[in-house]
Short mmCIF file of C-alpha atoms and ligand atoms in Angstrom, two decimals:
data_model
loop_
_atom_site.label_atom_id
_atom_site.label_comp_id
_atom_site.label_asym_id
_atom_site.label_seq_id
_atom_site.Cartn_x
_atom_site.Cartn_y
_atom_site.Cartn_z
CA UNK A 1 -37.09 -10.26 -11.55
CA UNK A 2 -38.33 -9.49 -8.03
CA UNK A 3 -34.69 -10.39 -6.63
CA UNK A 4 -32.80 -9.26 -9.71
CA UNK A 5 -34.27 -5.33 -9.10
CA UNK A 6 -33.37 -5.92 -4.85
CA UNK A 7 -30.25 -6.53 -5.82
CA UNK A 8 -29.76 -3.85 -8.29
CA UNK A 9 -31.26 -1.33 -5.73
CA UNK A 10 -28.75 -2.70 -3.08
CA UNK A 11 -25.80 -2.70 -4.94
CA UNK A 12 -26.27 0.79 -6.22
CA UNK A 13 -26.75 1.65 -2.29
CA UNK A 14 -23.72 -0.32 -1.00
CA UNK A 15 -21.83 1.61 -3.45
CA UNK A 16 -22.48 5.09 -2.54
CA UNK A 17 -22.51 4.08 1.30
CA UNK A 18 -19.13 4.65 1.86
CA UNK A 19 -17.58 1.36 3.84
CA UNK A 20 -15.59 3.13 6.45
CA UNK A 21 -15.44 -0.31 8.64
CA UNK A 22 -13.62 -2.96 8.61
CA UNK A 23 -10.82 -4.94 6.53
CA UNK A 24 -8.27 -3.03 3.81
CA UNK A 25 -9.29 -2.79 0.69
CA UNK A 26 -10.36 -6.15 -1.32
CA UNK A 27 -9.16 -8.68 1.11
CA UNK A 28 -13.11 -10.62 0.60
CA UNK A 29 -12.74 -11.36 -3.03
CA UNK A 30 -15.36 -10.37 -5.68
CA UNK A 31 -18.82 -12.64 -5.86
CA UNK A 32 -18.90 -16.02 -7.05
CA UNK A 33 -21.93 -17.30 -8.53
CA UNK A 34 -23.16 -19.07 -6.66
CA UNK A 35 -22.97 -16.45 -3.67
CA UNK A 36 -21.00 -15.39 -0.72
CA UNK A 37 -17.00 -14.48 -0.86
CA UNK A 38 -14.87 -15.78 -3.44
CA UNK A 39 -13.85 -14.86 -7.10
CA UNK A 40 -16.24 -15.73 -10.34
CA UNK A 41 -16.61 -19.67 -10.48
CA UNK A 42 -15.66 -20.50 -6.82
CA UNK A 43 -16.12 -19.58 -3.54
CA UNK A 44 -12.93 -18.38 -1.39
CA UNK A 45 -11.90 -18.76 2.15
CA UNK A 46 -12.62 -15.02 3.22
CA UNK A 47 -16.19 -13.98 4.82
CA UNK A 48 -18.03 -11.34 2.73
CA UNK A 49 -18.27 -7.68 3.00
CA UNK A 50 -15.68 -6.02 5.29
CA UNK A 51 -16.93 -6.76 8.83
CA UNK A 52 -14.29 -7.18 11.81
CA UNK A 53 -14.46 -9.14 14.69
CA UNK A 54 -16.99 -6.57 16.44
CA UNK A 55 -19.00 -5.73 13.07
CA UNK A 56 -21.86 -6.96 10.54
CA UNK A 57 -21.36 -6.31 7.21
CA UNK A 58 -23.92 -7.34 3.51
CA UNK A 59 -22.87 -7.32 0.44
CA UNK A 60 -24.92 -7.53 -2.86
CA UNK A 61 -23.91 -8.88 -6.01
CA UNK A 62 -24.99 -9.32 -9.74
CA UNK A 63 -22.67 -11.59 -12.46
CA UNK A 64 -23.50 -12.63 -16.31
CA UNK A 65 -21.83 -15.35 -17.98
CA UNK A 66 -22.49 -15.31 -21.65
CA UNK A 67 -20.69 -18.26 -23.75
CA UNK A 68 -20.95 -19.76 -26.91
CA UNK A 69 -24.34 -21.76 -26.31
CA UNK A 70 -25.49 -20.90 -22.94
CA UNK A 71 -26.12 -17.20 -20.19
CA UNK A 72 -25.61 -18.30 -17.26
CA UNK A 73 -26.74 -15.26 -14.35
CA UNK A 74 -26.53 -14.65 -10.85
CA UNK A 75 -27.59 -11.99 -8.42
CA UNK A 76 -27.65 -12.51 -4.74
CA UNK A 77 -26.84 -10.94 -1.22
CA UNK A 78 -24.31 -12.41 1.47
CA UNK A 79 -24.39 -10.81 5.00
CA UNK A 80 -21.19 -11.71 6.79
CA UNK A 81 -21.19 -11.28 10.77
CA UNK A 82 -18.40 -10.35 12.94
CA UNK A 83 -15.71 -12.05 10.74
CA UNK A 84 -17.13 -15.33 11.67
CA UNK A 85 -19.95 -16.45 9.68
CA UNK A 86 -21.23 -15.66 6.32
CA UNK A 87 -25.34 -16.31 5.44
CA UNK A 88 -25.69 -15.93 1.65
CA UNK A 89 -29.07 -16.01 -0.88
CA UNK A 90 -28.18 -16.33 -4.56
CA UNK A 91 -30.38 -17.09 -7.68
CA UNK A 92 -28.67 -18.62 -11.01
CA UNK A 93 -30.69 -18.41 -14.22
CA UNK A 94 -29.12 -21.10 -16.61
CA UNK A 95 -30.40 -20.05 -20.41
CA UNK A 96 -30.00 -21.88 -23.88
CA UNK A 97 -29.99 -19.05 -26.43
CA UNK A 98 -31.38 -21.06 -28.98
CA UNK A 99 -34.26 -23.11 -27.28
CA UNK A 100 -36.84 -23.13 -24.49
CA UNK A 101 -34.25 -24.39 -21.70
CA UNK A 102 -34.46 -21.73 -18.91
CA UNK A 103 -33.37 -23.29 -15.05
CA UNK A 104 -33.42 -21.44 -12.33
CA UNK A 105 -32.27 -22.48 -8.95
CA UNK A 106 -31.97 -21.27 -5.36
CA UNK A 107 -28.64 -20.98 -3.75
CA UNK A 108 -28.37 -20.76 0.46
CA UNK A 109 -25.22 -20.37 1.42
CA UNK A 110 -23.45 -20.59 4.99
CA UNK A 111 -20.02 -20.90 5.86
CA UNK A 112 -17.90 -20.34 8.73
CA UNK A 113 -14.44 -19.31 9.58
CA UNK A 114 -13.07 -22.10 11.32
CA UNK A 115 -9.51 -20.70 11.78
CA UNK A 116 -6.75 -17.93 10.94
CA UNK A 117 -6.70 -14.86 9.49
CA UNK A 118 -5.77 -15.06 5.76
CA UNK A 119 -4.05 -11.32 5.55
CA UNK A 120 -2.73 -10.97 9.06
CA UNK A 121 -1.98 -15.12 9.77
CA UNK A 122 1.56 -16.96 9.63
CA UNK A 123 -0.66 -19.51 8.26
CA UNK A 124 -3.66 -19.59 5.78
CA UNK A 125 -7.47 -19.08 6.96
CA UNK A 126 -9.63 -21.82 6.96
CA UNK A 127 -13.26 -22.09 6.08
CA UNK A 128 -15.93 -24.57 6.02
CA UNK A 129 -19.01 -23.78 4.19
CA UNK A 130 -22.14 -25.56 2.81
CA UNK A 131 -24.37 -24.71 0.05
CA UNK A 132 -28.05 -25.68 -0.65
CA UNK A 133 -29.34 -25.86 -3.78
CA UNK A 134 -32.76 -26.29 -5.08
CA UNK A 135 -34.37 -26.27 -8.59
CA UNK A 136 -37.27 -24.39 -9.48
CA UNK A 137 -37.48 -25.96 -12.97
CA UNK A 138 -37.08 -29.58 -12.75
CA UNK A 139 -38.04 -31.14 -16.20
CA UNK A 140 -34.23 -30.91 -17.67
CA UNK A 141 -32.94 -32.71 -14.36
CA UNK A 142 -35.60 -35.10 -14.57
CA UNK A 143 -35.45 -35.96 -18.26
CA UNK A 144 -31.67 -36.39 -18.36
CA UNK A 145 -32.18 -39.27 -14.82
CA UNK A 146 -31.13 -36.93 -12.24
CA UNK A 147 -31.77 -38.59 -8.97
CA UNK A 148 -32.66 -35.24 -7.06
CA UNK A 149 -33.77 -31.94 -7.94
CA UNK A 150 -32.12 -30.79 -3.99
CA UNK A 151 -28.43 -31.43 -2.68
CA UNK A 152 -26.19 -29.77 -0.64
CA UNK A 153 -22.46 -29.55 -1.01
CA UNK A 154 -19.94 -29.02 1.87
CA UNK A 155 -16.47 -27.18 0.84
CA UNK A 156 -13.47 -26.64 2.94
CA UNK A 157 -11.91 -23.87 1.93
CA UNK A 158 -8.39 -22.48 2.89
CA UNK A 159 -6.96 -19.08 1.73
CA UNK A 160 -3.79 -16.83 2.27
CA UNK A 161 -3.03 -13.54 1.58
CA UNK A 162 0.67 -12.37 0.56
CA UNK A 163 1.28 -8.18 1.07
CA UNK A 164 4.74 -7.98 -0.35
CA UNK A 165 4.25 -11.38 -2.70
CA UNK A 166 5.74 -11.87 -6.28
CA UNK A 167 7.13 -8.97 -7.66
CA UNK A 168 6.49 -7.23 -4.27
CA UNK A 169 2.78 -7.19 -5.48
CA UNK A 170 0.06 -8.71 -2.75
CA UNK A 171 -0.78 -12.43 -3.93
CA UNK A 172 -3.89 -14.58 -2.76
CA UNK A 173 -4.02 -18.19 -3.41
CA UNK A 174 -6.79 -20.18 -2.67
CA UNK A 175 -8.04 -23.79 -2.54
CA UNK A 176 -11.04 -25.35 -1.65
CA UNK A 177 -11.73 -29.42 -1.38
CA UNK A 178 -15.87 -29.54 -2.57
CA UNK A 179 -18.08 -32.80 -1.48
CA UNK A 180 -20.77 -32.56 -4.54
CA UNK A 181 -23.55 -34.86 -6.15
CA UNK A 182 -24.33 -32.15 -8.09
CA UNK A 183 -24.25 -32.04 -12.24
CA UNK A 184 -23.31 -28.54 -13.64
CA UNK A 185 -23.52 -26.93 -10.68
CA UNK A 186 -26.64 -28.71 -9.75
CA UNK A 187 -28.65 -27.15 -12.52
CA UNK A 188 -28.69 -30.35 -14.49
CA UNK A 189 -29.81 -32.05 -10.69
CA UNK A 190 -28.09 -34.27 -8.12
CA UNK A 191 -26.66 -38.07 -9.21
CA UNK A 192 -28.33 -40.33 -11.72
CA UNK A 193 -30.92 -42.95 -11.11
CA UNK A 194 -28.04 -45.40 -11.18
CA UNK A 195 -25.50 -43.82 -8.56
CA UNK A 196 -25.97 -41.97 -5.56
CA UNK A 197 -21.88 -41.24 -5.11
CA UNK A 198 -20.68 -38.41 -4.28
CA UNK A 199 -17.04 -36.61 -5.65
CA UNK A 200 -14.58 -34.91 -3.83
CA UNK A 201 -13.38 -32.14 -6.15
CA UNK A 202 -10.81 -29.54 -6.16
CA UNK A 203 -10.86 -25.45 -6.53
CA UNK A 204 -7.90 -23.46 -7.01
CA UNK A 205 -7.55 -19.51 -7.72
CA UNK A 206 -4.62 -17.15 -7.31
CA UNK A 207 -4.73 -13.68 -7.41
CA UNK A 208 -2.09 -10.96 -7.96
CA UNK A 209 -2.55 -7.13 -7.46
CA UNK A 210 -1.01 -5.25 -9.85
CA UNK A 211 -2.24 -1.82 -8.99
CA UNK A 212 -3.82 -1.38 -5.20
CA UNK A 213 -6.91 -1.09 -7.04
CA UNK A 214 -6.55 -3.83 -9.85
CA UNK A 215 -6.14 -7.69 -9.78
CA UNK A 216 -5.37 -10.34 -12.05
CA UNK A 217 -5.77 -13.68 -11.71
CA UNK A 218 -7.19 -17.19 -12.44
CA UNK A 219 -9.22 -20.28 -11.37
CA UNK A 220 -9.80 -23.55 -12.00
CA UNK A 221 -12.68 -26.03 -10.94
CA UNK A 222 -12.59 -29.53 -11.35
CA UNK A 223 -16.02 -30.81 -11.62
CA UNK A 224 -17.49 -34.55 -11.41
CA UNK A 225 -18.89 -36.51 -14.73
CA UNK A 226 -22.05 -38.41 -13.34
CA UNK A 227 -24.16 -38.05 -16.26
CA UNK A 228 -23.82 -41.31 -18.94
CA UNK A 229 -23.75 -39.39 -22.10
CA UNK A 230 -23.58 -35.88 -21.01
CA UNK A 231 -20.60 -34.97 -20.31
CA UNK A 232 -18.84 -32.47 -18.02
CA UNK A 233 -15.70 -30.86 -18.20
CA UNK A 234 -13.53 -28.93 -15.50
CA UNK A 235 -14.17 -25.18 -15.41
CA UNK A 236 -11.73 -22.25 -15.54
CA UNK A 237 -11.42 -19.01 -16.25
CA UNK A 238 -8.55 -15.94 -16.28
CA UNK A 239 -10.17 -12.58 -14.70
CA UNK A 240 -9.46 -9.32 -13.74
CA UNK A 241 -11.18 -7.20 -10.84
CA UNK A 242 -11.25 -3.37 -10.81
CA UNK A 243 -12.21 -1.76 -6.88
CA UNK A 244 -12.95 1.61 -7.37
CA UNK A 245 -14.19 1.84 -3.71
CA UNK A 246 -13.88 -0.09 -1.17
CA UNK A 247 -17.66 -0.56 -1.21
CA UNK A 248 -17.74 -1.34 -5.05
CA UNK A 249 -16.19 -4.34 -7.46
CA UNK A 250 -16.45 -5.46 -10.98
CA UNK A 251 -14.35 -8.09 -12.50
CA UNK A 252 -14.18 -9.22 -15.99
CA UNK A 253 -13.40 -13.13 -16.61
CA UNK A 254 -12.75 -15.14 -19.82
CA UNK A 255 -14.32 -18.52 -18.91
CA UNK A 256 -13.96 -22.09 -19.95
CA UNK A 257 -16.96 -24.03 -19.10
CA UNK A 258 -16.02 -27.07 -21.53
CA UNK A 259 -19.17 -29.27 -22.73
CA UNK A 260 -22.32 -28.32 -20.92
CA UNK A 261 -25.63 -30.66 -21.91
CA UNK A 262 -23.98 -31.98 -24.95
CA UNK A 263 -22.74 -28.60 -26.52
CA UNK A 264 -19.28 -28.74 -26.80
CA UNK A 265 -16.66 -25.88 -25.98
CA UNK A 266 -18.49 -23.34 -24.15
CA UNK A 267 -16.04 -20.38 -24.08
CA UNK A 268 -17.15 -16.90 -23.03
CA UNK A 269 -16.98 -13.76 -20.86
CA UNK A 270 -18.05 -13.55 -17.55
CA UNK A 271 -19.09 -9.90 -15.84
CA UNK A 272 -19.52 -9.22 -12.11
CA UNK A 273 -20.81 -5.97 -9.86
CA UNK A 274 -20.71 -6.40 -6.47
CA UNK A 275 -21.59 -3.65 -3.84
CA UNK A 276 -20.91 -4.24 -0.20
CA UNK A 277 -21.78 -2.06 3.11
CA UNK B 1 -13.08 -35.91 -14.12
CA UNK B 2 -13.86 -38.10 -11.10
CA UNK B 3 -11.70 -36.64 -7.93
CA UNK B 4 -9.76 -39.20 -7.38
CA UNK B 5 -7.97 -39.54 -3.98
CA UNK B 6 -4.37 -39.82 -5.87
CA UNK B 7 -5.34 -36.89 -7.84
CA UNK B 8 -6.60 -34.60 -5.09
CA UNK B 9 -2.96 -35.47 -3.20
CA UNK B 10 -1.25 -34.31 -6.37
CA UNK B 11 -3.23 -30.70 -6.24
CA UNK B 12 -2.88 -31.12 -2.64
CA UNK B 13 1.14 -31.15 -3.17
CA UNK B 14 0.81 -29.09 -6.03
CA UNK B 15 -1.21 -26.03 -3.98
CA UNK B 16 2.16 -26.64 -0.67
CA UNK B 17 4.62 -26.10 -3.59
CA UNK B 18 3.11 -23.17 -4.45
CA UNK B 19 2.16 -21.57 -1.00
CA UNK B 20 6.30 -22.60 -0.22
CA UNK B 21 7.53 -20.94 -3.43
CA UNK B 22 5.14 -17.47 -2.58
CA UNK B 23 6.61 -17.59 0.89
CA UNK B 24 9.99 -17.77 -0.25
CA UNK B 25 10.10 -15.15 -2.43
CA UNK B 26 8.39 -12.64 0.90
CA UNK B 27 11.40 -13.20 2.77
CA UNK B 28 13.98 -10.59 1.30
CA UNK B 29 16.61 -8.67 2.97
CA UNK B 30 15.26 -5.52 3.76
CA UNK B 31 18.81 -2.85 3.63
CA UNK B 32 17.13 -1.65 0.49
CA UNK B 33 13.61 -0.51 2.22
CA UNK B 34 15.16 2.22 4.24
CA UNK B 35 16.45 3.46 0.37
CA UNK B 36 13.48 3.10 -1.44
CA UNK B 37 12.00 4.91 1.54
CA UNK B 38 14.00 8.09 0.94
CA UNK B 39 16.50 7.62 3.84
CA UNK B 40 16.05 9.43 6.90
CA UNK B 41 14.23 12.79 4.97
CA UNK B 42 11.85 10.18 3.06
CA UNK B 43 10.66 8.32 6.05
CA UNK B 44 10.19 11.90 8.14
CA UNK B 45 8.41 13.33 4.62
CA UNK B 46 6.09 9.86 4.98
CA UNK B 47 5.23 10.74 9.04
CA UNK B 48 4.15 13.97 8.83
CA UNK B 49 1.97 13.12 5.52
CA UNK B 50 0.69 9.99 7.79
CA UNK B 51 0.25 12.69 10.60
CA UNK B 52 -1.96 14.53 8.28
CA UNK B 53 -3.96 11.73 7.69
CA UNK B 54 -4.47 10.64 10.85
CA UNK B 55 -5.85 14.30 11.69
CA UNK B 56 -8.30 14.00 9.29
CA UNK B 57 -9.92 10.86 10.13
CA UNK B 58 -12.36 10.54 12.93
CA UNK B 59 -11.69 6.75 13.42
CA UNK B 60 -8.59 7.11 15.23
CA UNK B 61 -7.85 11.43 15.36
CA UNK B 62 -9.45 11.05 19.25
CA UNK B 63 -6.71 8.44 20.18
CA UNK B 64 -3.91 10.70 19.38
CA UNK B 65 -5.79 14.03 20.71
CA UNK B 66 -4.49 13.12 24.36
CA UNK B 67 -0.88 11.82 22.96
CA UNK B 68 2.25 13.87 22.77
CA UNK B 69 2.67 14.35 19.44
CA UNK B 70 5.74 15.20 19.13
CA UNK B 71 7.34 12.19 20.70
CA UNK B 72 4.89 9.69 18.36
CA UNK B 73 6.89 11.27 15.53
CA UNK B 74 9.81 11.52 16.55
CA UNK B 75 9.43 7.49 17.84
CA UNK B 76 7.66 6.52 14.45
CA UNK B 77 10.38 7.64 12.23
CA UNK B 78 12.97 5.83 14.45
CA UNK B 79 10.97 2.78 14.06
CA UNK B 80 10.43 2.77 10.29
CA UNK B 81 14.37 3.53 10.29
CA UNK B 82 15.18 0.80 12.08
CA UNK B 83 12.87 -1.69 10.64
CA UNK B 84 13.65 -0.93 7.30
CA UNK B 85 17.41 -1.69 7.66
CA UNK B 86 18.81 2.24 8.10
CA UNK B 87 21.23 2.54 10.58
CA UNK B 88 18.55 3.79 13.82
CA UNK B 89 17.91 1.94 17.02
CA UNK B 90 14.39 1.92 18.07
CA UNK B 91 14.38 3.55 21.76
CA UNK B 92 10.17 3.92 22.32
CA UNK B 93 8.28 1.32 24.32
CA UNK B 94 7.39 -1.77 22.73
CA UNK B 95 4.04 -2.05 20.68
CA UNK B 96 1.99 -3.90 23.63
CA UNK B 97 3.45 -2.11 26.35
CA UNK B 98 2.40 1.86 24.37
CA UNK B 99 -1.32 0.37 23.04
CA UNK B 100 -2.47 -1.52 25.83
CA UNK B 101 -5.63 -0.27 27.47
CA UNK B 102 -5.96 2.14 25.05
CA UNK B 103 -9.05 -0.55 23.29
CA UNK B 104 -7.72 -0.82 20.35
CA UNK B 105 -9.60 -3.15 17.97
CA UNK B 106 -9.37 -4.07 14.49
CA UNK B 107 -11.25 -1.86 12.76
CA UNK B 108 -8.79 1.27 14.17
CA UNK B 109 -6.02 -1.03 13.46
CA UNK B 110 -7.01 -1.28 9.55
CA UNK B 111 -8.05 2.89 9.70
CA UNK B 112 -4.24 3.10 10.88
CA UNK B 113 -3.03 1.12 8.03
CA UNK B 114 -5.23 3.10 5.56
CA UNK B 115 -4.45 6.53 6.78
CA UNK B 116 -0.72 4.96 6.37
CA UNK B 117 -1.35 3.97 2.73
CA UNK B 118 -3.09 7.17 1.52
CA UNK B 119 0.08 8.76 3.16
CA UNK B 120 2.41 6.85 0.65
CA UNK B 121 0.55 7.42 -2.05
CA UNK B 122 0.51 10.99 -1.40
CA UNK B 123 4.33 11.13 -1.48
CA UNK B 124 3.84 9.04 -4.55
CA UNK B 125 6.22 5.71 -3.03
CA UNK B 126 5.71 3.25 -5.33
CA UNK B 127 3.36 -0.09 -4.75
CA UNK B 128 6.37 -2.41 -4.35
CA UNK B 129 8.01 -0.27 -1.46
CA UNK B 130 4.18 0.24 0.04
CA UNK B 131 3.77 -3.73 0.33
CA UNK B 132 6.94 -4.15 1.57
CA UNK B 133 6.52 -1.54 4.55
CA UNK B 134 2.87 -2.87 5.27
CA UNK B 135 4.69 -6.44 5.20
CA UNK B 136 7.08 -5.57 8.10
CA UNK B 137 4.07 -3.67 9.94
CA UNK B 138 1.55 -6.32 9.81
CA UNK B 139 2.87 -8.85 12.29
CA UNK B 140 2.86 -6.06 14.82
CA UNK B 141 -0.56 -6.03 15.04
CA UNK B 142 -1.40 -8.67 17.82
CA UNK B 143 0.56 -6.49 19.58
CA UNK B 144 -1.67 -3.59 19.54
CA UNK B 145 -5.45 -4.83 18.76
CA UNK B 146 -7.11 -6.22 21.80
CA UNK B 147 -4.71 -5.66 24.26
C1 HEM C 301 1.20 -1.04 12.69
C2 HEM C 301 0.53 -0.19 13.40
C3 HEM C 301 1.11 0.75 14.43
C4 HEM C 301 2.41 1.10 14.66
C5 HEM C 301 3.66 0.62 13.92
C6 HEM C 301 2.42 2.04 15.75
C7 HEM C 301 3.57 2.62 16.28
C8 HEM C 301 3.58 3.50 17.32
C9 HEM C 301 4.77 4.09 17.90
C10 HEM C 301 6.19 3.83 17.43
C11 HEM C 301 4.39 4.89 18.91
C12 HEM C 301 5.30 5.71 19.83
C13 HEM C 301 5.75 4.86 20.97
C14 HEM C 301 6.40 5.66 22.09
O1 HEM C 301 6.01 6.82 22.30
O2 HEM C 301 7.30 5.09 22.74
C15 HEM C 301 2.94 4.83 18.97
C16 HEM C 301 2.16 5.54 19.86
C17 HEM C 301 0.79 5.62 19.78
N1 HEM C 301 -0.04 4.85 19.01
FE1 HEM C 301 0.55 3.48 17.66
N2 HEM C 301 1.15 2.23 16.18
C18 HEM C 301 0.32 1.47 15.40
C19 HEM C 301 -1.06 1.37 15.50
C20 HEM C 301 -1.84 2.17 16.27
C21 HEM C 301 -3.29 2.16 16.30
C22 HEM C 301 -4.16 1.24 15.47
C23 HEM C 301 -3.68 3.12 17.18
C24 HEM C 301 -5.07 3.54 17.57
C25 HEM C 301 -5.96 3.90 16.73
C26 HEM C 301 -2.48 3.72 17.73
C27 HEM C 301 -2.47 4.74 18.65
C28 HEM C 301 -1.33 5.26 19.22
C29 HEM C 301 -1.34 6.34 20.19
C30 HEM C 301 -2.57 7.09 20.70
C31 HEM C 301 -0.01 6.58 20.54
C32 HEM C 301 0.52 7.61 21.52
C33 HEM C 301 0.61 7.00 22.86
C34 HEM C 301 0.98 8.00 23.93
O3 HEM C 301 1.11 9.20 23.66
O4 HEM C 301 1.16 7.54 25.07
N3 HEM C 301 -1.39 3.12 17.16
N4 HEM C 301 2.48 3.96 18.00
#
């Protein structure tokens, strides 16, 4: 609640700031949730907020997935410095409506521009980031034979940016290559008791402005299946991402989580705010 | 799904396809630009609006206090001719020889390119032409940052 007001507070002061630094308008993305630069369900190749080479810039951002079974929430900050490195603190919130099940987990995020420049580049930007995730509630992990509560995935992450694209419109496509242990993001924990083995999965999302102040798009997220009985199924979703400001975003999503702890077919909307300075 | 090596070469291919097919589709003659510009008139209507906007922004306005303005617009509009396909010939300096020790960095670079948009929207040139202008500017500017 603590984090959730902080980020309210921050967004709401991002947004009035008025970002007269850095980058043209939307080239970081909206915020993932599980923090840092990047659309709604994965994280992209850009560095958050709109620093340049000689500047520091945070961002702040607040999502809500609601599907048929589960919320799934996110609010967290992401300061990105000198178009280099990104540092990022998010908190999910995974909810059953209809029981007691309420996970939340801590989400540190780095990740580090290893090379281009995905607007300005001949060739596509490349990123390598890490995120650490920890539980605060355990017991589902545990009961289901999660071997770890912890884990840390490491993504690579390339992007590139098209001005003059498809229909003349500016295009971003995106892929990422994700080392993971984790189940359901790591809210259902890390392995089983069984298996320590690790997947190498694959991100995708393209992006297409159809206004300068409107984008459409899509992603998709594979994701592993290391749980004996409860399954998981790849992740996508179909969005669209309004930036009034250059200091303010909110996207819409329809999402496609698949089965999630035994419930079949989660389908759902997804809502972000993100405010950056 | 378990990520498979074979599968991830398949996305792999799949993600090259795609990044070929956007490319292709970037690289389009450009005789129609200096049209959907407005011709000569339209491209001198979009640098004195971009004038206008650079006058108003403190970001970059103390750059151009000590320039001759006259010349930058006269040398502008023969540039956006030119590059655009009309039928001009280019005849200022090049790009790193006019912004080099002036310490330009990035963050004037992008003011520049936002004082430039604001400019076409305010003469109302539609998205398509925008992008494809900014296109043909863009790789000009390792020219003119750092130099
Ligand atoms: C794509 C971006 C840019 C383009 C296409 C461009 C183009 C030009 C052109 C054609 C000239 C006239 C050259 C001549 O007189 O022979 C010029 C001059 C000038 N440019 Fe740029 N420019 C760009 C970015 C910038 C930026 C980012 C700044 C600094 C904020 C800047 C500052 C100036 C100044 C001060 C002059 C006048 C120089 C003088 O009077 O000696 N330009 N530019």
């Amino acid at each position: 609640m603590k984090y959730r007001l902080a980020t309210v507070a921050l967004i709401i002061v991002g947004s009035l700031g008025h970002a007269d630094n850095g980058k043209i308008l939307a080239t970081s993305g909206v915020g993932p949730i599980e923090g840092g630069a990047g659309g709604g369900i994965i994280p992209w190749a850009m560095l958050s907020g709109y620093a340049t080479r000689d500047e520091v810039g945070l961002s702040a951002t607040m999502s809500e997935a609601d599907v048929k079974d589960y919320t799934l929430s996110s609010h967290g900050v992401a300061l990105g410095l000198y178009d280099r490195v990104e540092t990022s603190f998010s908190q999910l919130r995974f909810q059953n409506k209809t029981n007691s099940v309420d996970i939340k987990q801590n989400i540190l995020g780095i990740k580090t521009r290893l090379y281009g420049d995905a607007l300005y580049g001949t060739w596509p930007q490349f990123s390598l980031g890490l995120q650490h995730k920890s539980l605060l509630d355990k017991a589902v992990a545990n009961s289901l034979g999660a071997r770890d509560t912890k884990g840390t995935d490491i993504y690579l992450s390339t992007a590139k940016i098209w001005l003059a694209g498809p229909l003349m419109r500016t295009a971003l496509l995106n892929a990422n290559l994700r080392y993971s242990k984790a189940n359901q993001l790591g809210l259902l924990g890390y392995g089983t008791k069984s298996s320590d083995h690790a997947d190498i999965l694959f991100e995708v999302a393209a992006a297409l402005f159809i206004h300068r102040r409107i984008a459409v798009g899509l992603e998709y997220r594979e994701k592993p299946d290391n749980i004996n009985n409860v399954k998981e199924e790849d992740w996508q979703d179909v969005f669209i991402a309004y930036f009034p400001s250059k200091s303010l975003s909110i996207t819409l999503a329809y999402l496609q989580l698949g089965e999630i702890a035994t419930l079949k077919d989660q389908t759902g909307t997804y809502f972000s705010i993100q405010g950056s300075f | 799904m378990h990520g498979s090596f074979a599968q991830i070469k398949k996305l792999l291919i799949a993600y090259s396809i795609a990044l070929l097919l956007i490319a292709c589709t970037t690289i389009k003659p450009h005789q129609s630009l200096y049209d959907a510009l407005g011709k000569q008139e339209g491209i001198a209507r979009l640098t004195d609006a971009f004038i206008e906007e650079i006058q108003y922004d403190k970001r970059v306005l103390p750059y151009f206090l000590k320039s001759d303005i006259v010349r930058f617009r006269e040398k502008f509009i023969e540039q956006l001719c030119t590059i655009s396909g009309g039928p001009c010939r280019y005849t200022g300096d090049t790009m790193v020889d006019v912004h080099s020790g002036m310490d330009i960095n990035e963050h004037h670079f992008n003011a520049i390119v936002e004082d430039l948009i604001l400019a076409m929207e305010n003469i109302s040139l539609p998205t398509s032409t925008q992008n494809q202008l900014l296109s043909l500017l863009a790789p000009m500017r390792s020219d003119i940052i750092y130099r």
